[in-house]
Amino acid sequence: MDLHILEHRLRVTSLSKAGLERYTHGLIKLVFLRDKTRCKFFSLTEMPDDYTLVLDEEGFKELPQTDYLQVAEATWLALNVVSNGHSSTSSQTIGVTKIAKSVIAPLAQHNVSVFLLSTYQTDFILVRESDLPAVVHTLSEEFSIFKEENGESVPVDCNNVTNGFVKPKTAASPTVHPVLSPKNQFCVMSLDPDTLPTIATILMDVMFYSASLKALPADQDLDYIRFFSFSLIDGYISIVVDTQTQKRFPSNLLLTSASSELWRMVRIGGQPLGFDECGIVAQISEPLANADISAYYISTFNFDHALWALFMLPALAKGIFFLSERYMSVSFRKLQYFFLECISMNYWMMWSWVIVE
């Protein structure tokens, strides 16, 4: 397999919803007026309190610099695993599961923090630009590594990139973070970019006016969480949206997998995770990979999110075993974890752990 270092130099930001009106012009330009901007990598993920925007340097220029916008200090590079000249799709599993053992786990073991963005088409592993020597050193035995330059894939001279590289200390055991599992179900879809004008009004309403929707009940943390993700990367669109919001879009324009599966989500982190801790993605994705469970993974400025398909209930039971093996070794007084619930004929699993003092 090949590992490609894309030419995008990315910024990771958080936009407070309180300042959204100052940014709508730039965001509309980035989403709907592609011929008016040189931005090639744009991702917007909405959470209850903010938007995470991941975009290249050209896109970043479209954002006013105000107190409403938090910007992660590092510049990030996007990695993509390619098999036989195409993004790997041959595995029965899809999403981050395909790269959990070959990419995510080794980087965690070598103390490299990653920011992950799964899309309908592929998975982007974001690493700090300053960590590139460590990335190349770690993955060069497993992959042929290429770097995109002016649209061309150029082989990386691993010896040159890692010259002077000092092997980092072994990463400490990752913290076990609490997770939240809302009950809403999600769809992972795509869209022909040429049809964007057809749904422009609906998409703008979903992206910018969710705050005007009917107030959610006080126990929304257990029942429902606002989550919407839109990516436009190198001309490909990916959308993650809950089933209620999906109904607002014309079904004949949406592209889904042949099985049109629905997905459940967990949010990792009770408090903002930050960008320095290593192994957060690995501690979720590696056990799921051991159980052959397909999973998408979307990192945001404050939290991480994992999604898995509802139809994989038998495999999820196996996943419980691998996850419980991992976490029972952690010295907490008690871990309450994993419970199953059935609603009519649809089975879904909601798993969480609560650290009891």
mmCIF file with all atom_site columns, C-alpha atoms in Angstrom, residues 24-103:
data_model
loop_
_atom_site.group_PDB
_atom_site.id
_atom_site.type_symbol
_atom_site.label_atom_id
_atom_site.label_alt_id
_atom_site.label_comp_id
_atom_site.label_asym_id
_atom_site.label_entity_id
_atom_site.label_seq_id
_atom_site.pdbx_PDB_ins_code
_atom_site.Cartn_x
_atom_site.Cartn_y
_atom_site.Cartn_z
_atom_site.occupancy
_atom_site.B_iso_or_equiv
_atom_site.pdbx_formal_charge
_atom_site.auth_seq_id
_atom_site.auth_comp_id
_atom_site.auth_asym_id
_atom_site.auth_atom_id
_atom_site.pdbx_PDB_model_num
ATOM 1  C CA . THR A 1 24  ? -21.546 33.458 6.751  1.00 0.00 ? 24  THR A CA 1
ATOM 2  C CA . HIS A 1 25  ? -20.271 35.395 3.721  1.00 0.00 ? 25  HIS A CA 1
ATOM 3  C CA . GLY A 1 26  ? -16.923 33.596 3.742  1.00 0.00 ? 26  GLY A CA 1
ATOM 4  C CA . LEU A 1 27  ? -18.480 30.180 4.431  1.00 0.00 ? 27  LEU A CA 1
ATOM 5  C CA . ILE A 1 28  ? -21.037 30.564 1.633  1.00 0.00 ? 28  ILE A CA 1
ATOM 6  C CA . LYS A 1 29  ? -18.199 31.462 -0.725 1.00 0.00 ? 29  LYS A CA 1
ATOM 7  C CA . LEU A 1 30  ? -16.197 28.395 0.310  1.00 0.00 ? 30  LEU A CA 1
ATOM 8  C CA . VAL A 1 31  ? -19.155 26.002 -0.094 1.00 0.00 ? 31  VAL A CA 1
ATOM 9  C CA . PHE A 1 32  ? -21.111 27.357 -3.053 1.00 0.00 ? 32  PHE A CA 1
ATOM 10 C CA . LEU A 1 33  ? -18.739 29.589 -5.038 1.00 0.00 ? 33  LEU A CA 1
ATOM 11 C CA . ARG A 1 34  ? -15.850 27.265 -5.734 1.00 0.00 ? 34  ARG A CA 1
ATOM 12 C CA . ASP A 1 35  ? -14.772 29.264 -8.792 1.00 0.00 ? 35  ASP A CA 1
ATOM 13 C CA . LYS A 1 36  ? -14.325 32.349 -6.594 1.00 0.00 ? 36  LYS A CA 1
ATOM 14 C CA . THR A 1 37  ? -11.822 30.760 -4.216 1.00 0.00 ? 37  THR A CA 1
ATOM 15 C CA . ARG A 1 38  ? -8.669  28.648 -4.514 1.00 0.00 ? 38  ARG A CA 1
ATOM 16 C CA . CYS A 1 39  ? -9.614  26.559 -1.471 1.00 0.00 ? 39  CYS A CA 1
ATOM 17 C CA . LYS A 1 40  ? -9.348  22.812 -2.187 1.00 0.00 ? 40  LYS A CA 1
ATOM 18 C CA . PHE A 1 41  ? -9.828  21.399 1.306  1.00 0.00 ? 41  PHE A CA 1
ATOM 19 C CA . PHE A 1 42  ? -12.834 22.520 3.356  1.00 0.00 ? 42  PHE A CA 1
ATOM 20 C CA . SER A 1 43  ? -14.633 20.721 6.191  1.00 0.00 ? 43  SER A CA 1
ATOM 21 C CA . LEU A 1 44  ? -17.315 22.067 8.525  1.00 0.00 ? 44  LEU A CA 1
ATOM 22 C CA . THR A 1 45  ? -18.638 20.076 11.484 1.00 0.00 ? 45  THR A CA 1
ATOM 23 C CA . GLU A 1 46  ? -21.372 21.512 13.663 1.00 0.00 ? 46  GLU A CA 1
ATOM 24 C CA . MET A 1 47  ? -21.671 20.650 17.335 1.00 0.00 ? 47  MET A CA 1
ATOM 25 C CA . PRO A 1 48  ? -24.122 22.125 19.881 1.00 0.00 ? 48  PRO A CA 1
ATOM 26 C CA . ASP A 1 49  ? -21.911 25.111 20.758 1.00 0.00 ? 49  ASP A CA 1
ATOM 27 C CA . ASP A 1 50  ? -19.529 25.635 17.861 1.00 0.00 ? 50  ASP A CA 1
ATOM 28 C CA . TYR A 1 51  ? -18.364 24.744 14.375 1.00 0.00 ? 51  TYR A CA 1
ATOM 29 C CA . THR A 1 52  ? -15.064 23.034 13.675 1.00 0.00 ? 52  THR A CA 1
ATOM 30 C CA . LEU A 1 53  ? -13.598 24.300 10.404 1.00 0.00 ? 53  LEU A CA 1
ATOM 31 C CA . VAL A 1 54  ? -10.680 22.461 8.809  1.00 0.00 ? 54  VAL A CA 1
ATOM 32 C CA . LEU A 1 55  ? -9.407  24.208 5.708  1.00 0.00 ? 55  LEU A CA 1
ATOM 33 C CA . ASP A 1 56  ? -6.323  24.909 3.675  1.00 0.00 ? 56  ASP A CA 1
ATOM 34 C CA . GLU A 1 57  ? -4.425  28.177 3.719  1.00 0.00 ? 57  GLU A CA 1
ATOM 35 C CA . GLU A 1 58  ? -6.418  29.631 0.828  1.00 0.00 ? 58  GLU A CA 1
ATOM 36 C CA . GLY A 1 59  ? -9.674  28.892 2.616  1.00 0.00 ? 59  GLY A CA 1
ATOM 37 C CA . PHE A 1 60  ? -8.333  30.241 5.888  1.00 0.00 ? 60  PHE A CA 1
ATOM 38 C CA . LYS A 1 61  ? -7.843  33.618 4.200  1.00 0.00 ? 61  LYS A CA 1
ATOM 39 C CA . GLU A 1 62  ? -11.635 33.846 3.782  1.00 0.00 ? 62  GLU A CA 1
ATOM 40 C CA . LEU A 1 63  ? -12.216 33.833 7.554  1.00 0.00 ? 63  LEU A CA 1
ATOM 41 C CA . PRO A 1 64  ? -12.131 37.127 9.496  1.00 0.00 ? 64  PRO A CA 1
ATOM 42 C CA . GLN A 1 65  ? -9.786  36.976 12.473 1.00 0.00 ? 65  GLN A CA 1
ATOM 43 C CA . THR A 1 66  ? -11.980 37.781 15.489 1.00 0.00 ? 66  THR A CA 1
ATOM 44 C CA . ASP A 1 67  ? -12.326 36.628 19.086 1.00 0.00 ? 67  ASP A CA 1
ATOM 45 C CA . TYR A 1 68  ? -15.057 34.224 17.931 1.00 0.00 ? 68  TYR A CA 1
ATOM 46 C CA . LEU A 1 69  ? -12.520 32.118 16.023 1.00 0.00 ? 69  LEU A CA 1
ATOM 47 C CA . GLN A 1 70  ? -10.071 29.893 17.875 1.00 0.00 ? 70  GLN A CA 1
ATOM 48 C CA . VAL A 1 71  ? -7.182  28.602 15.782 1.00 0.00 ? 71  VAL A CA 1
ATOM 49 C CA . ALA A 1 72  ? -5.001  25.633 16.708 1.00 0.00 ? 72  ALA A CA 1
ATOM 50 C CA . GLU A 1 73  ? -1.381  26.738 16.692 1.00 0.00 ? 73  GLU A CA 1
ATOM 51 C CA . ALA A 1 74  ? -0.027  23.999 14.447 1.00 0.00 ? 74  ALA A CA 1
ATOM 52 C CA . THR A 1 75  ? -0.195  23.683 10.681 1.00 0.00 ? 75  THR A CA 1
ATOM 53 C CA . TRP A 1 76  ? -1.445  20.218 9.747  1.00 0.00 ? 76  TRP A CA 1
ATOM 54 C CA . LEU A 1 77  ? -0.744  17.891 6.819  1.00 0.00 ? 77  LEU A CA 1
ATOM 55 C CA . ALA A 1 78  ? -3.259  15.371 5.478  1.00 0.00 ? 78  ALA A CA 1
ATOM 56 C CA . LEU A 1 79  ? -2.240  11.749 4.892  1.00 0.00 ? 79  LEU A CA 1
ATOM 57 C CA . ASN A 1 80  ? -4.222  9.317  2.759  1.00 0.00 ? 80  ASN A CA 1
ATOM 58 C CA . VAL A 1 81  ? -3.745  5.559  2.370  1.00 0.00 ? 81  VAL A CA 1
ATOM 59 C CA . VAL A 1 82  ? -3.947  4.418  -1.248 1.00 0.00 ? 82  VAL A CA 1
ATOM 60 C CA . SER A 1 83  ? -4.154  0.845  -2.546 1.00 0.00 ? 83  SER A CA 1
ATOM 61 C CA . ASN A 1 84  ? -3.551  -0.015 -6.220 1.00 0.00 ? 84  ASN A CA 1
ATOM 62 C CA . GLY A 1 85  ? -3.676  3.628  -7.154 1.00 0.00 ? 85  GLY A CA 1
ATOM 63 C CA . HIS A 1 86  ? -7.022  4.284  -5.504 1.00 0.00 ? 86  HIS A CA 1
ATOM 64 C CA . SER A 1 87  ? -8.175  5.001  -1.972 1.00 0.00 ? 87  SER A CA 1
ATOM 65 C CA . SER A 1 88  ? -8.515  1.627  -0.321 1.00 0.00 ? 88  SER A CA 1
ATOM 66 C CA . THR A 1 89  ? -12.047 0.243  -0.719 1.00 0.00 ? 89  THR A CA 1
ATOM 67 C CA . SER A 1 90  ? -11.387 -3.481 -1.142 1.00 0.00 ? 90  SER A CA 1
ATOM 68 C CA . SER A 1 91  ? -11.697 -4.364 2.533  1.00 0.00 ? 91  SER A CA 1
ATOM 69 C CA . GLN A 1 92  ? -15.023 -5.580 3.860  1.00 0.00 ? 92  GLN A CA 1
ATOM 70 C CA . THR A 1 93  ? -14.726 -2.975 6.558  1.00 0.00 ? 93  THR A CA 1
ATOM 71 C CA . ILE A 1 94  ? -14.875 0.701  5.731  1.00 0.00 ? 94  ILE A CA 1
ATOM 72 C CA . GLY A 1 95  ? -13.775 3.896  7.401  1.00 0.00 ? 95  GLY A CA 1
ATOM 73 C CA . VAL A 1 96  ? -11.026 4.186  9.979  1.00 0.00 ? 96  VAL A CA 1
ATOM 74 C CA . THR A 1 97  ? -11.081 0.429  10.668 1.00 0.00 ? 97  THR A CA 1
ATOM 75 C CA . LYS A 1 98  ? -9.027  -0.191 7.501  1.00 0.00 ? 98  LYS A CA 1
ATOM 76 C CA . ILE A 1 99  ? -6.095  1.877  8.749  1.00 0.00 ? 99  ILE A CA 1
ATOM 77 C CA . ALA A 1 100 ? -6.320  1.337  12.517 1.00 0.00 ? 100 ALA A CA 1
ATOM 78 C CA . LYS A 1 101 ? -3.508  -1.230 12.762 1.00 0.00 ? 101 LYS A CA 1
ATOM 79 C CA . SER A 1 102 ? -1.283  -0.041 9.931  1.00 0.00 ? 102 SER A CA 1
ATOM 80 C CA . VAL A 1 103 ? -1.352  3.724  10.572 1.00 0.00 ? 103 VAL A CA 1
#
